XYZ file of C-alpha atoms in Angstrom:
423
model
C -0.131 -0.179 -0.413
C 2.798 2.371 0.706
C 4.732 1.549 -2.708
C 1.755 2.386 -4.392
C 0.967 5.592 -2.804
C 5.035 6.743 -3.378
C 4.946 5.584 -7.046
C 1.640 7.075 -7.292
C 3.919 10.536 -5.661
C 6.206 10.046 -8.027
C 3.850 9.689 -10.759
C 4.710 6.288 -11.714
C 4.430 5.191 -15.313
C 5.362 1.290 -14.752
C 8.428 -0.559 -14.936
C 11.477 0.935 -17.139
C 13.152 -1.695 -19.525
C 16.585 -0.904 -20.867
C 17.910 -3.227 -23.397
C 21.776 -3.362 -24.240
C 24.072 -5.292 -26.098
C 21.276 -7.715 -27.182
C 19.948 -8.436 -23.514
C 16.632 -6.584 -21.581
C 17.145 -5.317 -18.367
C 14.442 -3.809 -15.856
C 15.477 -0.635 -13.760
C 15.624 -1.168 -10.012
C 13.316 0.904 -8.587
C 13.025 -0.064 -5.060
C 14.917 2.115 -4.023
C 12.570 4.770 -5.163
C 15.619 6.354 -7.445
C 16.921 4.865 -10.915
C 20.400 3.759 -10.968
C 21.060 2.930 -14.571
C 20.036 6.076 -16.725
C 17.860 5.256 -19.910
C 20.187 5.705 -22.512
C 19.844 8.011 -25.295
C 18.265 6.802 -28.523
C 20.206 6.440 -31.510
C 19.284 8.498 -34.639
C 17.572 6.595 -36.863
C 18.561 5.994 -40.244
C 16.017 5.358 -43.056
C 18.686 4.246 -45.742
C 22.352 2.488 -44.979
C 25.229 4.614 -43.851
C 26.823 4.672 -47.607
C 23.811 4.896 -49.326
C 23.874 7.517 -51.829
C 22.561 8.826 -55.532
C 26.172 8.051 -56.743
C 26.152 4.539 -55.389
C 22.891 3.765 -57.073
C 24.785 4.371 -60.476
C 27.392 2.326 -59.842
C 25.451 -0.520 -59.228
C 24.187 -0.488 -62.648
C 26.505 -2.841 -65.522
C 29.419 -2.179 -66.867
C 27.944 -0.926 -70.228
C 26.198 2.010 -68.759
C 28.905 3.043 -66.914
C 30.789 3.189 -70.030
C 28.787 4.707 -72.258
C 28.398 7.842 -69.446
C 31.986 8.013 -70.213
C 31.997 7.665 -73.776
C 30.353 11.020 -73.607
C 33.547 12.947 -72.766
C 37.097 13.245 -74.191
C 39.774 12.858 -71.421
C 42.839 14.788 -72.229
C 45.814 16.174 -70.356
C 47.243 20.178 -70.162
C 50.686 21.093 -70.546
C 50.719 21.423 -66.812
C 49.691 17.724 -66.359
C 46.112 18.706 -65.227
C 43.332 16.227 -66.337
C 41.058 18.386 -68.920
C 37.653 16.223 -70.248
C 35.276 18.082 -72.713
C 31.905 17.158 -74.057
C 31.692 15.083 -77.528
C 29.595 16.540 -79.961
C 26.026 15.960 -80.378
C 26.733 14.017 -84.272
C 28.913 11.895 -82.145
C 26.922 11.144 -79.479
C 24.353 10.258 -81.740
C 26.248 8.518 -83.778
C 27.359 5.749 -80.920
C 23.666 5.513 -79.818
C 22.576 4.493 -83.263
C 25.776 2.075 -83.915
C 25.078 0.424 -80.238
C 21.027 -0.159 -81.564
C 21.929 -0.381 -85.319
C 20.061 -3.737 -85.656
C 17.224 -2.022 -84.947
C 17.197 -0.009 -88.042
C 14.149 -0.391 -90.241
C 15.822 0.986 -93.776
C 18.800 2.567 -95.164
C 17.717 3.308 -98.327
C 18.053 6.687 -99.877
C 20.333 7.700 -96.770
C 23.753 9.569 -97.696
C 26.516 7.448 -98.248
C 29.044 9.637 -96.307
C 27.259 9.500 -92.927
C 26.561 5.397 -93.355
C 30.116 4.975 -93.987
C 31.049 6.126 -90.555
C 27.690 4.491 -88.834
C 29.116 1.275 -90.567
C 32.583 2.013 -88.942
C 31.221 2.745 -85.670
C 28.817 -0.494 -85.567
C 32.194 -2.542 -86.644
C 34.574 -0.880 -83.887
C 31.917 -2.376 -81.412
C 31.833 -5.696 -83.274
C 27.888 -5.638 -84.116
C 28.250 -7.379 -86.992
C 29.854 -10.901 -85.051
C 26.832 -11.493 -83.390
C 24.742 -14.788 -84.768
C 21.350 -13.017 -85.521
C 21.557 -9.275 -84.685
C 24.659 -8.782 -87.011
C 23.050 -10.794 -89.950
C 20.172 -8.562 -89.608
C 22.157 -5.447 -89.517
C 24.502 -6.249 -92.495
C 21.530 -7.432 -94.849
C 20.375 -3.395 -93.796
C 23.787 -1.980 -95.186
C 24.192 -4.359 -98.123
C 20.538 -4.014 -99.523
C 21.132 -0.137 -99.323
C 24.576 0.605 -100.903
C 25.580 -3.035 -102.509
C 29.297 -2.750 -103.914
C 30.502 -0.176 -101.208
C 29.952 -2.642 -98.315
C 31.874 -4.867 -100.450
C 33.299 -5.328 -103.820
C 35.668 -7.838 -103.511
C 35.773 -10.395 -101.367
C 38.836 -13.338 -100.870
C 38.076 -16.204 -98.556
C 41.049 -18.492 -99.450
C 41.517 -21.566 -97.520
C 38.850 -19.891 -95.169
C 36.701 -22.832 -94.907
C 35.740 -21.852 -90.934
C 34.381 -18.350 -91.705
C 32.614 -19.861 -94.941
C 31.046 -22.376 -92.315
C 30.515 -20.285 -89.549
C 29.065 -17.308 -91.351
C 27.251 -18.602 -94.421
C 24.475 -16.289 -94.159
C 26.321 -13.176 -93.777
C 28.545 -13.641 -96.655
C 25.509 -14.225 -98.836
C 24.088 -10.984 -97.827
C 27.068 -9.335 -99.608
C 25.618 -7.736 -103.132
C 27.154 -6.932 -106.201
C 30.543 -8.155 -105.712
C 33.376 -8.272 -108.515
C 36.080 -10.497 -107.548
C 35.246 -14.060 -105.253
C 38.018 -15.999 -104.483
C 37.091 -19.265 -102.875
C 40.352 -21.459 -103.648
C 41.103 -24.332 -101.335
C 38.060 -24.469 -99.582
C 36.982 -28.112 -100.858
C 33.499 -26.724 -101.009
C 31.917 -29.561 -103.401
C 29.225 -29.444 -105.399
C 26.388 -29.329 -103.639
C 27.263 -26.455 -101.361
C 24.559 -24.058 -100.935
C 27.499 -21.069 -101.267
C 28.454 -22.404 -105.219
C 24.245 -22.382 -105.790
C 24.252 -18.590 -104.137
C 26.723 -17.870 -106.745
C 24.519 -18.309 -109.895
C 21.602 -16.086 -107.993
C 21.174 -12.912 -109.696
C 22.595 -10.898 -106.746
C 25.931 -11.997 -107.812
C 25.587 -11.543 -111.585
C 28.122 -8.563 -111.552
C 30.825 -11.028 -110.756
C 33.663 -10.685 -113.524
C 36.230 -12.693 -111.915
C 35.852 -16.287 -110.123
C 38.548 -18.465 -108.571
C 37.449 -22.204 -107.752
C 40.604 -23.589 -107.442
C 41.083 -26.849 -105.385
C 37.429 -27.260 -104.625
C 36.853 -30.559 -105.181
C 34.285 -29.496 -108.414
C 33.303 -31.964 -110.579
C 31.191 -32.111 -114.285
C 27.848 -32.240 -112.042
C 29.114 -28.955 -110.534
C 29.895 -26.772 -113.505
C 26.487 -28.135 -114.764
C 24.592 -27.078 -112.122
C 27.072 -23.692 -112.267
C 26.261 -23.249 -115.737
C 22.448 -24.161 -116.188
C 21.299 -20.300 -115.544
C 23.397 -18.688 -118.109
C 22.743 -21.725 -120.794
C 19.074 -21.390 -120.396
C 17.656 -18.556 -119.108
C 20.669 -16.501 -119.791
C 21.475 -14.656 -116.295
C 23.550 -15.671 -113.338
C 27.401 -15.397 -114.348
C 27.233 -14.059 -117.350
C 29.595 -11.500 -116.802
C 32.119 -13.766 -115.829
C 35.518 -12.536 -117.231
C 38.184 -14.960 -115.184
C 37.535 -18.532 -114.157
C 40.193 -20.704 -112.668
C 39.144 -23.858 -112.091
C 42.370 -25.215 -111.213
C 43.700 -28.261 -108.865
C 39.903 -29.912 -109.531
C 40.722 -33.847 -111.177
C 36.595 -34.710 -111.242
C 36.584 -32.248 -114.175
C 36.708 -34.014 -117.242
C 36.220 -33.086 -121.104
C 32.602 -33.686 -120.764
C 32.520 -31.134 -118.257
C 34.571 -28.555 -120.387
C 31.933 -28.070 -122.754
C 29.759 -26.567 -120.249
C 32.178 -23.605 -119.880
C 31.223 -22.366 -123.573
C 27.891 -20.619 -122.794
C 30.184 -17.839 -120.877
C 30.750 -15.451 -124.135
C 32.763 -12.913 -121.899
C 35.181 -15.125 -120.935
C 38.665 -14.167 -121.451
C 40.885 -16.191 -119.315
C 40.658 -19.692 -118.217
C 42.817 -21.893 -116.076
C 42.055 -26.014 -116.170
C 45.170 -26.910 -114.911
C 45.777 -30.165 -112.774
C 42.039 -31.437 -113.896
C 40.928 -34.845 -115.105
C 40.964 -34.240 -118.813
C 42.040 -37.320 -120.828
C 42.425 -35.692 -124.249
C 44.324 -32.304 -123.945
C 44.682 -31.644 -127.555
C 41.300 -31.892 -128.327
C 39.655 -29.993 -125.350
C 42.659 -26.796 -126.555
C 41.088 -27.494 -129.798
C 37.333 -26.880 -128.455
C 38.118 -24.081 -126.612
C 39.691 -22.164 -129.496
C 37.034 -22.674 -132.201
C 34.075 -22.353 -129.765
C 35.007 -19.220 -127.494
C 38.397 -18.391 -128.774
C 40.405 -18.759 -125.960
C 44.187 -19.586 -126.896
C 46.512 -21.708 -124.554
C 49.022 -19.959 -123.075
C 52.730 -21.023 -122.814
C 53.747 -19.105 -120.260
C 51.325 -18.460 -116.612
C 49.324 -15.657 -116.552
C 49.088 -13.074 -114.068
C 45.412 -12.938 -114.201
C 45.520 -16.168 -111.778
C 47.721 -14.871 -109.561
C 45.905 -14.896 -105.934
C 47.555 -12.108 -104.577
C 45.797 -9.885 -106.882
C 42.517 -10.671 -105.086
C 41.980 -8.622 -101.757
C 38.937 -7.923 -99.750
C 37.948 -4.373 -100.496
C 34.993 -2.283 -98.604
C 33.797 -1.226 -95.564
C 33.225 -4.847 -94.186
C 37.123 -5.222 -94.710
C 37.705 -5.557 -90.718
C 34.600 -7.151 -90.739
C 35.355 -9.774 -92.539
C 38.845 -10.341 -90.375
C 36.968 -10.436 -87.344
C 35.225 -13.579 -88.526
C 38.435 -14.503 -89.106
C 39.677 -14.293 -85.423
C 36.351 -15.707 -84.325
C 36.304 -18.765 -86.576
C 39.998 -19.349 -85.085
C 39.320 -19.209 -81.087
C 36.702 -21.841 -82.118
C 38.983 -24.461 -82.834
C 41.093 -25.301 -79.597
C 44.161 -27.355 -79.987
C 43.670 -31.351 -79.146
C 44.644 -31.704 -75.086
C 45.055 -35.331 -75.272
C 47.968 -35.270 -77.361
C 50.278 -34.237 -74.612
C 48.894 -37.329 -72.349
C 48.829 -39.628 -75.511
C 52.522 -38.859 -75.612
C 53.009 -39.216 -72.367
C 51.536 -42.985 -72.204
C 53.363 -43.986 -75.362
C 56.990 -42.859 -73.368
C 55.528 -44.880 -70.115
C 54.734 -48.403 -72.268
C 58.264 -47.894 -74.584
C 56.521 -47.145 -77.879
C 57.823 -45.115 -80.799
C 55.669 -42.956 -83.201
C 55.238 -44.553 -86.515
C 56.473 -42.306 -89.024
C 54.669 -43.156 -92.203
C 55.916 -40.970 -95.268
C 53.119 -40.186 -98.067
C 53.303 -42.439 -101.166
C 54.353 -40.915 -104.445
C 52.617 -41.709 -107.522
C 55.105 -41.966 -110.058
C 51.329 -41.674 -112.351
C 49.897 -38.437 -111.022
C 53.377 -36.913 -110.868
C 53.428 -37.382 -114.980
C 49.608 -36.389 -115.647
C 50.166 -33.270 -113.392
C 53.312 -31.822 -115.110
C 51.722 -32.752 -118.613
C 48.680 -30.456 -117.638
C 50.219 -27.963 -114.993
C 49.634 -24.766 -117.705
C 46.623 -25.138 -119.032
C 45.637 -21.615 -118.624
C 43.705 -19.935 -121.715
C 43.026 -16.256 -122.696
C 41.297 -14.646 -125.454
C 43.429 -13.356 -128.140
C 41.929 -10.179 -128.874
C 42.337 -9.355 -125.015
C 45.950 -10.813 -124.619
C 47.987 -9.710 -127.845
C 49.160 -6.791 -125.919
C 50.648 -8.204 -123.393
C 52.389 -11.674 -125.555
C 53.461 -10.392 -129.061
C 55.266 -13.570 -129.808
C 52.111 -15.347 -129.091
C 50.184 -13.185 -131.938
C 51.121 -15.702 -135.090
C 49.334 -18.254 -132.887
C 46.268 -16.258 -132.144
C 45.877 -15.447 -135.526
C 46.132 -18.975 -136.933
C 43.887 -20.303 -134.699
C 41.680 -17.470 -135.897
C 41.762 -18.117 -139.423
C 41.359 -21.848 -138.635
C 37.886 -20.903 -137.120
C 37.105 -18.623 -140.034
C 37.970 -21.652 -142.011
C 35.900 -24.040 -140.702
C 32.723 -22.049 -140.716
C 32.852 -21.537 -144.356
C 33.182 -24.800 -144.982
C 29.929 -25.848 -143.089
C 27.153 -26.276 -144.889
C 23.531 -25.175 -144.122
C 22.025 -28.094 -143.540
C 24.731 -28.878 -141.075
C 23.832 -25.493 -139.289
C 20.549 -26.066 -139.052
C 21.355 -29.369 -137.283
C 23.633 -27.941 -135.005
C 21.149 -24.964 -134.014
C 18.654 -28.248 -133.011
C 21.099 -29.430 -131.315
C 21.708 -26.416 -129.249
C 18.172 -26.037 -128.248
C 17.460 -30.161 -127.068
C 21.308 -30.407 -125.399
C 18.720 -30.099 -122.200
C 18.136 -32.991 -120.077
C 15.749 -34.063 -117.454
C 18.427 -33.197 -115.091
C 18.867 -29.648 -116.219
C 14.707 -29.146 -116.317
C 14.719 -30.133 -112.545
C 17.853 -27.813 -111.680
C 16.108 -25.256 -113.406
C 12.773 -25.471 -111.696
C 14.526 -24.728 -108.169
C 15.601 -21.027 -109.289
């Protein structure tokens, strides 16, 4: 009773509790005085101690932070102080569009000077190496600018690039030079079928050395020209060397190339070389050259255009996918452990193949009207072949001419018609 009166006099509000170091304590009020004073309340923080606007921005990814720094140009003064200045509005807009180049609807009618800078900016960001968006962006440029993007393409011995970036390569238009040497494509490759399309009718120089081609491949390649008068109708230089499956019958398909000025069929599977030389002279006026022609020097064909660095990026990307075989070291270690020696087998050299290669290693042809200025010593030979052709034409009777004309119209087989129906 006394305690209650005393508490009322002191305006007792009840027991007082204090929490320290994670433990809860009650203040002893038996003596009437508070022994342990109530600790001062700590200031309440709504956010964490290190919170600020800058920290929120730092939570973004590195690409966003890099975009913000791209807005400035950092330089040093003579005194060594760091100085920065803002980029031009054109540079900022160009960078933004190049980052989103795959969302462009169309570039037709856009100025070429600005388009070249936009292509270079996107190329520096390696936008054309991306699997899906890179192809879509590249197609926008090739549709609008054609040969400016790429006028000459050299893919010699780059079969990895062809297999990885086939659709990107097919998007190029209005090429004038295409080098596919040593790629082992074969007769049924998709790229060889694409060459005969209208998009590459501008090709004047085609190098298909060592591509495992046969007579069937030549028949497919020349079918649009033989029947529909389109495809590789402007072809001027053709290299078919080192394709042993091409025979005398396959050479007959090349007669449809009326504008052909240079031909190389060295190291092919020809049986009657003299007869083939005679046919080429009489049919399309190609004269056999006794010296190597500079037109078949592969150093002249280079990749030229806006996408030159893009092709190099594709090649570097394809080389990264080829990893060295890690099992070779373990295999050699096991051979040393068991005392085995690696067998060294020397390649068997066939004398018949060597003799055949030597006999047909210089089967290069040129058109007499084009090459007379380069080879004055061969003028007499060209003139004799031209006179021989005239004599044969005069010796033909009217019936023979009608017969040959009928054969030209009926030379197509069912396979040719099936092939043409695919176009």
